[in-house]
Amino acid sequence: LVEAHGEALAPCFIENVFEALTEPGEWYLDRPTGKLYYIPLPGEDPETTEVYAPRAIQLLKLTGDPESNRHVEWLRFEGLRFENADWVQPGWRIGEHPRPEARPDPARTVSRYCRGEDASCSQAACDIPGAIQMTGARNCALENCRIANVGWYGVEIGDGCRGVRVVGNEIVDVGAGGVKINGADYNEPMHLRTGDCRVTDNQIHQCGRVFHCGVGVLSMHSFGNAISHNHIHDLYYSGVSCGWVWGYKPSISRDNQIEKNHIHNVGQKLLSDMGGIYTLGVQPGTVLRGNLIHDINKLAYGAWCIYPDEGSAHMLIENNVCYRTNAEVFHQHYGRENLVRNNIFAFGGDSVAAHGRADRQHKAFNWERNIFITEARPIFSGGYGALLRYRNLRSDLNLFWDVAGAPLSFKDREGEIDLDAWHALGHDRHSLVADPLCRDPQNGDFTLDPKSPAITELGFEPIDLSDVGPRPPEQRE
């Protein structure tokens, strides 16, 4: 197959094959006989090794009745350990869809519930519930807990929830992702809408161990959330995903603040088409600010630190430091009126930044006062059509630098142009080509010298990363 199709084939694996039991740490369950075979790791003694065989699927459920205005309120869970839960494919054992009455319109159901309830794993593992699950919860908190070795999402904040806090937890070794937030969409009842939640200061890692497309923090149909100061790493799909409407249709995803997160080691060459931060749809008031994102690696296509996908609009993207991918560092598919300013984008494997699909009806984004650093790769690349001629973006007051000393270039599918031709299209006529004087960019230190021309000539504001990631308890809000 590989000889016939090359790298077009997706990776796959087969589990629970006795003949493949060869390496320490591997195990095989013979279900008909009830025997478990295990090859011990070095130093393990079968007489003293603890083996967990979980039976529970979920460990905690808070279930209110939003339709009757009866909510679970003011419960706080702190300093607890929620560990060792099994997984099943939803629908196999746990019954029907969570709200069968909401399914009269198949098209709407597909949009709302992940495009394929019977698939083994939809985008972002959006159809996978949480080991801790909340419905109709108000002003409840999960703080300083450990959620580990569970087969689904760690935490699910579902329909009709408001003011929920998920703060200061460790969520590790989970089958899907860390935290999922999702309520009613634009066409569904108001009492089922979900928002104003805080997911902050968490350690979220080793995600996607069963459902590989799980996300560190997934906010679907939800608004007014703070997703900040989290450390999200070691997963195979996106670090943070926000929004769940493809294109410019009405959405309730708005006013979400995604700030000061440290996101890295995403993708790991297992999946494709992901971002450190991924967005969908029209999101007025949503801000992506002060995040440190690096080492995003695809299998076949699409590994971006910041990825505004279909219809992403009216967002502010500023003060982020993003570097080292094997695609581009910033990529907007199609969208409109996004402001991208005062960011550092560096070292994309294909180019530094990209615009996937242009149109003549909308201004896609404004790039201003950013630093673009490359190493013998184009600064900008376009996707569908003759992007360099469409001019549906504005780019100026930026700084460009190639650490290899190569001439700057800009490309689309019709070819590559130099900086003079880029200027002739109306772009970056007031931008600089100069060394930004970063302390050690190849090793991820983008601290600017006070004499940097980005500061002295363009007004770039130095980015303070000292408080990125989880804060000490006394500094949390």
Coordinates of C-alpha atoms in Angstrom, one line a residue:
L1 CA 0.0 0.0 0.0
V2 CA 2.7 2.5 0.9
E3 CA 4.5 1.7 -2.4
A4 CA 1.3 2.3 -4.3
H5 CA 0.0 5.4 -2.5
G6 CA 3.0 6.9 -0.8
E7 CA 2.3 9.3 2.1
A8 CA -1.4 9.8 1.0
L9 CA -2.4 7.0 3.4
A10 CA -3.4 8.0 6.9
P11 CA -1.5 6.3 9.8
C12 CA -3.4 3.5 11.6
F13 CA -2.7 1.0 14.3
I14 CA -4.2 -2.3 15.5
E15 CA -4.8 -2.9 19.2
N16 CA -5.0 -6.1 21.4
V17 CA -3.1 -8.5 19.1
F18 CA -1.4 -11.2 21.1
E19 CA 1.2 -11.8 18.4
A20 CA 2.4 -8.2 18.7
L21 CA 3.1 -8.5 22.4
T22 CA 6.8 -7.9 22.4
E23 CA 7.9 -4.8 24.3
P24 CA 8.0 -4.0 28.0
G25 CA 4.8 -2.1 29.1
E26 CA 2.6 -3.8 26.5
W27 CA -0.4 -5.9 27.4
Y28 CA -3.0 -8.1 25.9
L29 CA -6.5 -8.9 27.2
D30 CA -7.8 -12.3 26.3
R31 CA -11.5 -11.6 26.7
P32 CA -12.9 -15.2 26.3
T33 CA -10.7 -16.6 29.0
G34 CA -10.5 -13.4 31.1
K35 CA -6.7 -13.5 31.2
L36 CA -4.5 -10.4 31.1
Y37 CA -1.0 -10.7 29.7
Y38 CA 1.6 -8.0 30.5
I39 CA 5.3 -7.6 29.9
P40 CA 6.7 -5.7 33.0
L41 CA 8.7 -2.6 32.6
P42 CA 12.3 -2.7 34.0
G43 CA 12.2 -2.8 37.7
E44 CA 8.6 -3.9 38.0
D45 CA 7.7 -6.9 40.2
P46 CA 4.4 -8.6 39.2
E47 CA 3.8 -9.4 42.9
T48 CA 3.7 -5.7 43.9
T49 CA 2.6 -3.9 40.7
E50 CA -0.8 -2.2 41.0
V51 CA -3.0 -2.7 38.0
Y52 CA -6.3 -0.7 37.6
A53 CA -9.1 -2.1 35.5
P54 CA -11.7 0.7 35.6
R55 CA -15.4 0.0 35.1
A56 CA -16.9 3.6 35.6
I57 CA -17.1 5.8 32.5
Q58 CA -17.9 9.0 34.3
L59 CA -16.8 10.1 37.8
L60 CA -19.0 13.1 38.6
K61 CA -22.2 14.5 37.1
L62 CA -23.9 17.7 38.0
T63 CA -27.3 17.7 36.3
G64 CA -29.8 20.5 36.7
D65 CA -32.9 21.3 34.7
P66 CA -32.4 24.6 32.8
E67 CA -35.8 24.4 31.1
S68 CA -37.5 24.5 34.6
N69 CA -35.0 27.1 35.9
R70 CA -33.7 24.5 38.4
H71 CA -29.9 24.7 38.4
V72 CA -27.2 23.0 40.4
E73 CA -25.6 26.0 42.1
W74 CA -22.7 27.0 44.3
L75 CA -21.0 23.7 44.6
R76 CA -17.2 23.7 44.9
F77 CA -14.9 20.7 44.4
E78 CA -11.3 21.4 45.6
G79 CA -8.2 19.3 46.1
L80 CA -9.8 16.0 44.9
R81 CA -8.5 13.3 42.7
F82 CA -10.6 12.0 39.9
E83 CA -8.7 9.1 38.4
N84 CA -9.1 5.8 36.4
A85 CA -12.2 5.8 34.2
D86 CA -12.9 3.7 31.2
W87 CA -14.1 4.8 27.8
V88 CA -16.7 3.6 25.3
Q89 CA -17.7 5.0 21.9
P90 CA -20.7 7.2 22.8
G91 CA -23.9 5.4 21.8
W92 CA -22.6 1.9 22.2
R93 CA -23.7 1.6 25.8
I94 CA -24.8 4.9 27.2
G95 CA -28.0 5.4 25.3
E96 CA -29.3 8.0 22.8
H97 CA -28.1 11.5 21.9
P98 CA -28.2 13.8 24.9
R99 CA -31.2 15.7 23.6
P100 CA -33.1 13.6 21.0
E101 CA -35.9 16.3 20.9
A102 CA -33.4 18.8 19.5
R103 CA -32.9 16.7 16.3
P104 CA -35.8 17.5 13.9
D105 CA -33.5 19.3 11.5
P106 CA -30.7 17.0 10.4
A107 CA -28.7 19.8 8.9
R108 CA -28.8 21.8 12.1
T109 CA -28.0 18.7 14.1
V110 CA -24.9 18.0 12.1
S111 CA -23.7 21.6 12.6
R112 CA -24.5 21.6 16.3
Y113 CA -23.2 18.1 17.2
C114 CA -20.1 17.6 15.3
R115 CA -20.8 16.4 11.8
G116 CA -21.3 12.7 12.4
E117 CA -22.5 11.3 15.7
D118 CA -21.7 7.8 14.6
A119 CA -18.1 8.5 13.5
S120 CA -15.3 7.0 15.6
C121 CA -14.1 10.5 16.3
S122 CA -15.3 13.8 14.9
Q123 CA -13.4 17.0 14.6
A124 CA -12.0 18.0 18.0
A125 CA -13.6 14.8 19.5
C126 CA -16.6 17.1 19.9
D127 CA -19.0 14.1 20.4
I128 CA -17.0 12.8 23.3
P129 CA -18.5 13.6 26.8
G130 CA -16.5 14.4 29.9
A131 CA -15.5 12.2 32.8
I132 CA -16.8 15.1 34.9
Q133 CA -20.0 16.5 33.3
M134 CA -22.1 19.5 34.1
T135 CA -25.5 20.4 32.7
G136 CA -27.5 23.3 34.1
A137 CA -24.7 24.2 36.5
R138 CA -24.4 27.8 37.8
N139 CA -21.5 29.3 39.7
C140 CA -19.9 25.9 40.5
A141 CA -16.1 25.4 40.7
L142 CA -13.6 22.6 40.1
E143 CA -10.3 23.9 41.6
N144 CA -6.9 22.4 42.4
C145 CA -8.0 18.9 41.5
R146 CA -6.3 16.1 39.5
I147 CA -8.2 14.5 36.7
A148 CA -6.1 11.6 35.3
N149 CA -6.3 8.4 33.4
V150 CA -9.8 8.9 32.1
G151 CA -11.1 7.8 28.7
W152 CA -13.1 10.8 27.6
Y153 CA -12.7 14.6 28.0
G154 CA -11.6 15.5 31.5
V155 CA -14.3 18.1 32.1
E156 CA -17.5 18.9 30.1
I157 CA -19.4 22.1 30.7
G158 CA -22.6 21.5 28.9
D159 CA -26.1 23.0 28.2
G160 CA -27.3 25.8 30.3
C161 CA -24.2 26.4 32.4
R162 CA -23.0 29.8 33.6
G163 CA -20.2 31.0 35.7
V164 CA -18.4 27.7 36.1
R165 CA -14.8 27.8 37.2
V166 CA -12.2 25.2 36.2
V167 CA -9.1 26.6 37.8
G168 CA -5.7 25.3 38.9
N169 CA -6.2 21.7 38.0
E170 CA -4.0 19.1 36.4
I171 CA -5.7 17.2 33.6
V172 CA -3.4 14.4 32.4
D173 CA -3.5 11.2 30.4
V174 CA -7.0 11.6 29.0
G175 CA -8.7 9.7 26.1
A176 CA -9.9 12.9 24.4
G177 CA -9.2 16.5 25.5
G178 CA -9.0 18.5 28.6
V179 CA -12.1 20.8 28.9
K180 CA -15.1 21.0 26.6
I181 CA -17.6 23.9 26.8
N182 CA -20.8 23.7 24.7
G183 CA -24.3 24.9 24.9
A184 CA -27.2 25.8 22.7
D185 CA -26.5 27.3 19.3
Y186 CA -28.0 30.4 17.8
N187 CA -31.3 28.6 16.8
E188 CA -31.9 26.8 20.1
P189 CA -33.5 27.9 23.3
M190 CA -31.9 30.7 25.4
H191 CA -32.1 28.7 28.6
L192 CA -29.7 26.1 27.2
R193 CA -27.0 28.7 26.3
T194 CA -23.7 28.4 28.1
G195 CA -21.1 31.1 28.9
D196 CA -19.2 33.3 31.3
C197 CA -17.0 30.4 32.4
R198 CA -13.3 30.5 33.5
V199 CA -10.8 27.9 32.4
T200 CA -7.6 29.2 33.8
D201 CA -4.2 28.2 35.4
N202 CA -4.6 24.5 34.5
Q203 CA -1.9 22.0 33.4
I204 CA -3.5 20.1 30.5
H205 CA -1.3 17.4 28.9
Q206 CA -1.1 13.9 27.4
C207 CA -4.4 14.4 25.6
G208 CA -5.9 12.3 22.8
R209 CA -4.7 9.0 24.0
V210 CA -7.9 7.2 22.6
F211 CA -9.6 9.9 20.5
H212 CA -6.6 11.5 19.0
C213 CA -8.4 14.7 17.8
G214 CA -9.2 15.8 21.4
V215 CA -8.4 19.5 22.1
G216 CA -6.8 21.0 25.2
V217 CA -9.7 23.4 25.7
L218 CA -12.7 23.3 23.3
S219 CA -15.2 26.1 23.3
M220 CA -18.0 25.4 20.8
H221 CA -21.3 27.3 21.1
S222 CA -20.3 29.5 24.1
F223 CA -19.6 33.1 25.0
G224 CA -17.8 35.3 27.4
N225 CA -15.3 32.7 28.6
A226 CA -11.8 33.3 29.9
I227 CA -9.4 30.6 28.7
S228 CA -6.1 31.9 30.1
H229 CA -2.9 31.1 31.8
N230 CA -3.1 27.4 30.9
H231 CA -0.1 25.1 30.1
I232 CA -1.3 22.9 27.2
H233 CA 1.0 20.4 25.6
D234 CA 1.6 16.9 24.4
L235 CA -1.5 16.3 22.2
Y236 CA -2.3 15.5 18.6
Y237 CA -4.8 18.1 17.6
S238 CA -5.4 21.8 18.6
G239 CA -4.4 23.3 21.9
V240 CA -7.4 25.7 22.1
S241 CA -10.4 25.6 19.7
C242 CA -13.0 28.4 19.8
G243 CA -16.2 28.7 17.8
W244 CA -18.4 26.1 16.0
V245 CA -20.0 27.8 13.0
W246 CA -18.4 27.3 9.6
G247 CA -18.7 30.5 7.6
Y248 CA -20.5 33.7 8.3
K249 CA -23.8 32.3 9.7
P250 CA -25.1 33.6 13.0
S251 CA -23.1 32.4 16.0
I252 CA -23.2 32.9 19.8
S253 CA -19.5 32.5 20.1
R254 CA -18.3 36.0 21.1
D255 CA -16.3 37.9 23.7
N256 CA -14.0 34.9 24.5
Q257 CA -10.6 35.9 25.9
I258 CA -7.8 33.5 25.1
E259 CA -4.8 34.9 26.8
K260 CA -1.5 34.1 28.3
N261 CA -1.5 30.4 27.5
H262 CA 1.6 28.3 26.9
I263 CA 0.8 25.9 24.1
H264 CA 3.3 23.6 22.5
N265 CA 4.1 20.1 21.1
V266 CA 0.8 19.9 19.3
G267 CA 0.2 17.6 16.3
Q268 CA 3.4 15.6 16.7
K269 CA 3.2 14.5 13.1
L270 CA 0.2 12.3 13.8
L271 CA -2.7 14.5 12.5
S272 CA -3.2 17.4 10.1
D273 CA -5.0 20.7 9.8
M274 CA -4.6 21.9 13.4
G275 CA -3.6 25.0 15.3
G276 CA -2.1 26.0 18.6
I277 CA -5.2 28.2 18.7
Y278 CA -8.0 27.4 16.2
T279 CA -11.1 29.5 15.6
L280 CA -14.3 29.3 13.6
G281 CA -17.0 31.7 12.6
V282 CA -17.9 35.3 13.4
Q283 CA -16.7 36.2 16.9
P284 CA -17.0 39.9 17.8
G285 CA -15.1 40.7 21.0
T286 CA -13.0 37.5 20.9
V287 CA -9.3 38.3 21.7
L288 CA -6.2 36.1 21.3
R289 CA -3.6 37.9 23.3
G290 CA -0.2 37.3 24.9
N291 CA 0.0 33.6 24.2
L292 CA 3.3 31.6 23.7
I293 CA 2.8 29.0 21.0
H294 CA 5.5 26.8 19.4
D295 CA 6.3 23.4 18.0
I296 CA 3.2 22.6 16.0
N297 CA 3.8 19.7 13.6
K298 CA 1.5 18.2 11.0
L299 CA 1.5 14.8 9.4
A300 CA 0.5 15.9 5.8
Y301 CA -0.8 19.5 5.8
G302 CA -1.8 22.3 8.1
A303 CA 0.2 23.0 11.3
W304 CA -0.2 26.6 12.5
C305 CA 0.3 28.4 15.7
I306 CA -2.7 30.6 15.2
Y307 CA -5.4 29.3 12.7
P308 CA -8.5 31.4 12.1
D309 CA -10.4 29.0 10.0
E310 CA -13.6 29.3 8.0
G311 CA -15.5 32.6 8.6
S312 CA -13.4 33.7 11.5
A313 CA -14.2 37.4 11.8
H314 CA -14.0 40.5 14.0
M315 CA -11.2 39.2 16.3
L316 CA -8.2 40.9 17.8
I317 CA -5.0 38.9 17.6
E318 CA -2.1 40.7 19.4
N319 CA 1.0 40.3 21.5
N320 CA 1.5 36.6 20.8
V321 CA 4.9 35.0 20.3
C322 CA 4.6 32.1 17.8
Y323 CA 7.4 30.0 16.3
R324 CA 8.5 26.8 14.8
T325 CA 6.0 24.8 12.8
N326 CA 6.4 22.5 9.8
A327 CA 3.8 24.5 7.8
E328 CA 3.2 28.2 8.4
V329 CA 3.1 30.0 11.8
F330 CA 0.0 32.1 11.1
H331 CA -2.7 31.0 8.7
Q332 CA -6.1 32.5 8.0
H333 CA -8.3 30.3 5.8
Y334 CA -11.1 32.7 4.9
G335 CA -12.6 35.4 7.1
R336 CA -13.0 39.1 7.5
E337 CA -12.0 42.2 9.5
N338 CA -9.5 40.5 11.8
L339 CA -6.8 42.8 13.3
V340 CA -3.5 41.1 13.7
R341 CA -1.0 43.4 15.4
N342 CA 2.2 43.4 17.6
N343 CA 2.9 39.7 17.3
I344 CA 6.1 37.9 16.6
F345 CA 5.8 35.1 14.0
A346 CA 9.0 33.1 13.3
F347 CA 10.3 30.0 11.6
G348 CA 7.6 28.4 9.6
G349 CA 8.6 25.3 7.7
D350 CA 6.8 26.4 4.5
S351 CA 6.5 30.2 5.1
V352 CA 5.9 32.5 8.0
A353 CA 2.3 33.4 7.2
A354 CA -0.5 32.3 4.9
H355 CA -3.9 33.2 3.6
G356 CA -5.8 30.2 2.4
R357 CA -8.7 31.6 0.4
A358 CA -9.2 35.1 -0.8
D359 CA -12.4 36.8 -2.0
R360 CA -13.2 40.2 -3.3
Q361 CA -16.1 40.9 -1.0
H362 CA -14.3 41.3 2.3
K363 CA -11.1 42.7 3.8
A364 CA -9.6 39.5 5.3
F365 CA -7.3 41.1 7.9
N366 CA -5.1 43.9 8.8
W367 CA -1.5 43.0 9.6
E368 CA 0.3 45.8 11.3
R369 CA 3.3 46.2 13.6
N370 CA 4.3 42.6 13.6
I371 CA 7.7 41.0 13.4
F372 CA 8.1 38.2 10.8
I373 CA 11.3 36.2 11.0
T374 CA 12.2 33.5 8.6
E375 CA 15.1 31.3 7.5
A376 CA 15.3 31.0 3.8
R377 CA 11.5 30.5 3.5
P378 CA 8.9 32.9 2.0
I379 CA 7.4 35.5 4.3
F380 CA 3.9 35.0 2.9
S381 CA 2.1 32.3 0.9
G382 CA -1.4 32.2 -0.6
G383 CA -3.7 29.4 -1.3
Y384 CA -6.7 29.3 -3.6
G385 CA -6.3 31.4 -6.8
A386 CA -4.1 34.3 -7.5
L387 CA -3.9 35.6 -4.0
L388 CA -1.2 38.2 -4.6
R389 CA -3.5 40.0 -7.0
Y390 CA -6.6 40.0 -4.9
R391 CA -5.4 42.6 -2.4
N392 CA -8.1 41.8 0.1
L393 CA -5.7 42.2 3.0
R394 CA -3.8 45.2 4.4
S395 CA -0.2 44.8 5.6
D396 CA 2.0 47.6 6.8
L397 CA 4.3 48.9 9.5
N398 CA 5.8 45.4 9.9
L399 CA 9.4 44.2 10.2
F400 CA 10.8 41.4 8.1
W401 CA 14.0 39.5 8.7
D402 CA 15.6 36.5 7.2
V403 CA 18.3 35.1 9.5
A404 CA 19.9 33.2 6.6
G405 CA 20.3 36.4 4.6
A406 CA 18.2 35.2 1.7
P407 CA 16.1 37.7 -0.3
L408 CA 12.6 38.1 0.9
S409 CA 9.9 36.5 -1.1
F410 CA 6.1 36.2 -1.3
K411 CA 4.3 33.4 -3.1
D412 CA 1.0 32.0 -4.2
R413 CA 0.0 29.1 -6.5
E414 CA 0.9 31.1 -9.6
G415 CA 4.5 31.8 -8.5
E416 CA 6.8 33.8 -6.3
I417 CA 7.5 37.6 -6.2
D418 CA 10.1 39.7 -4.5
L419 CA 9.7 42.6 -2.0
D420 CA 9.5 45.3 -4.7
A421 CA 6.6 43.5 -6.4
W422 CA 4.9 43.0 -3.1
H423 CA 5.2 46.8 -2.5
A424 CA 3.7 47.4 -6.0
L425 CA 0.6 45.6 -4.8
G426 CA 0.2 48.2 -2.1
H427 CA 1.6 46.1 0.8
D428 CA 4.2 47.1 3.5
R429 CA 5.3 50.3 1.9
H430 CA 6.2 51.6 5.4
S431 CA 7.6 48.4 6.7
L432 CA 11.2 47.6 7.5
V433 CA 13.7 44.9 6.5
A434 CA 16.0 44.8 9.5
D435 CA 17.4 42.6 12.2
P436 CA 14.9 42.9 15.1
L437 CA 17.7 42.2 17.6
C438 CA 16.1 39.3 19.4
R439 CA 18.2 37.8 22.1
D440 CA 18.3 34.2 20.8
P441 CA 15.5 33.5 18.3
Q442 CA 16.8 30.1 17.1
N443 CA 16.4 28.9 20.7
G444 CA 13.1 30.5 21.3
D445 CA 14.1 33.7 23.1
F446 CA 12.6 36.6 21.3
T447 CA 13.3 39.2 23.9
L448 CA 14.0 42.4 22.0
D449 CA 17.0 44.7 22.6
P450 CA 15.7 48.2 23.6
K451 CA 17.5 49.4 20.5
S452 CA 15.5 47.1 18.2
P453 CA 14.3 49.0 15.1
A454 CA 10.9 47.4 15.6
I455 CA 10.6 49.4 18.8
T456 CA 12.4 52.6 17.8
E457 CA 11.0 53.0 14.3
L458 CA 7.8 51.1 14.2
G459 CA 6.4 51.5 17.7
F460 CA 6.4 47.7 18.4
E461 CA 5.5 47.1 22.1
P462 CA 7.8 44.6 23.8
I463 CA 5.8 41.4 24.7
D464 CA 6.1 40.3 28.4
L465 CA 5.9 36.6 28.7
S466 CA 6.9 36.4 32.3
D467 CA 3.3 35.5 33.4
V468 CA 2.5 33.0 30.6
G469 CA 1.0 29.8 31.9
P470 CA -0.3 28.8 35.3
R471 CA 0.1 31.4 38.0
P472 CA 0.8 30.9 41.7
P473 CA -2.5 30.4 43.7
E474 CA -2.3 33.9 45.3
Q475 CA -2.2 35.5 41.9
R476 CA -5.2 33.8 40.4
E477 CA -8.5 35.6 39.9

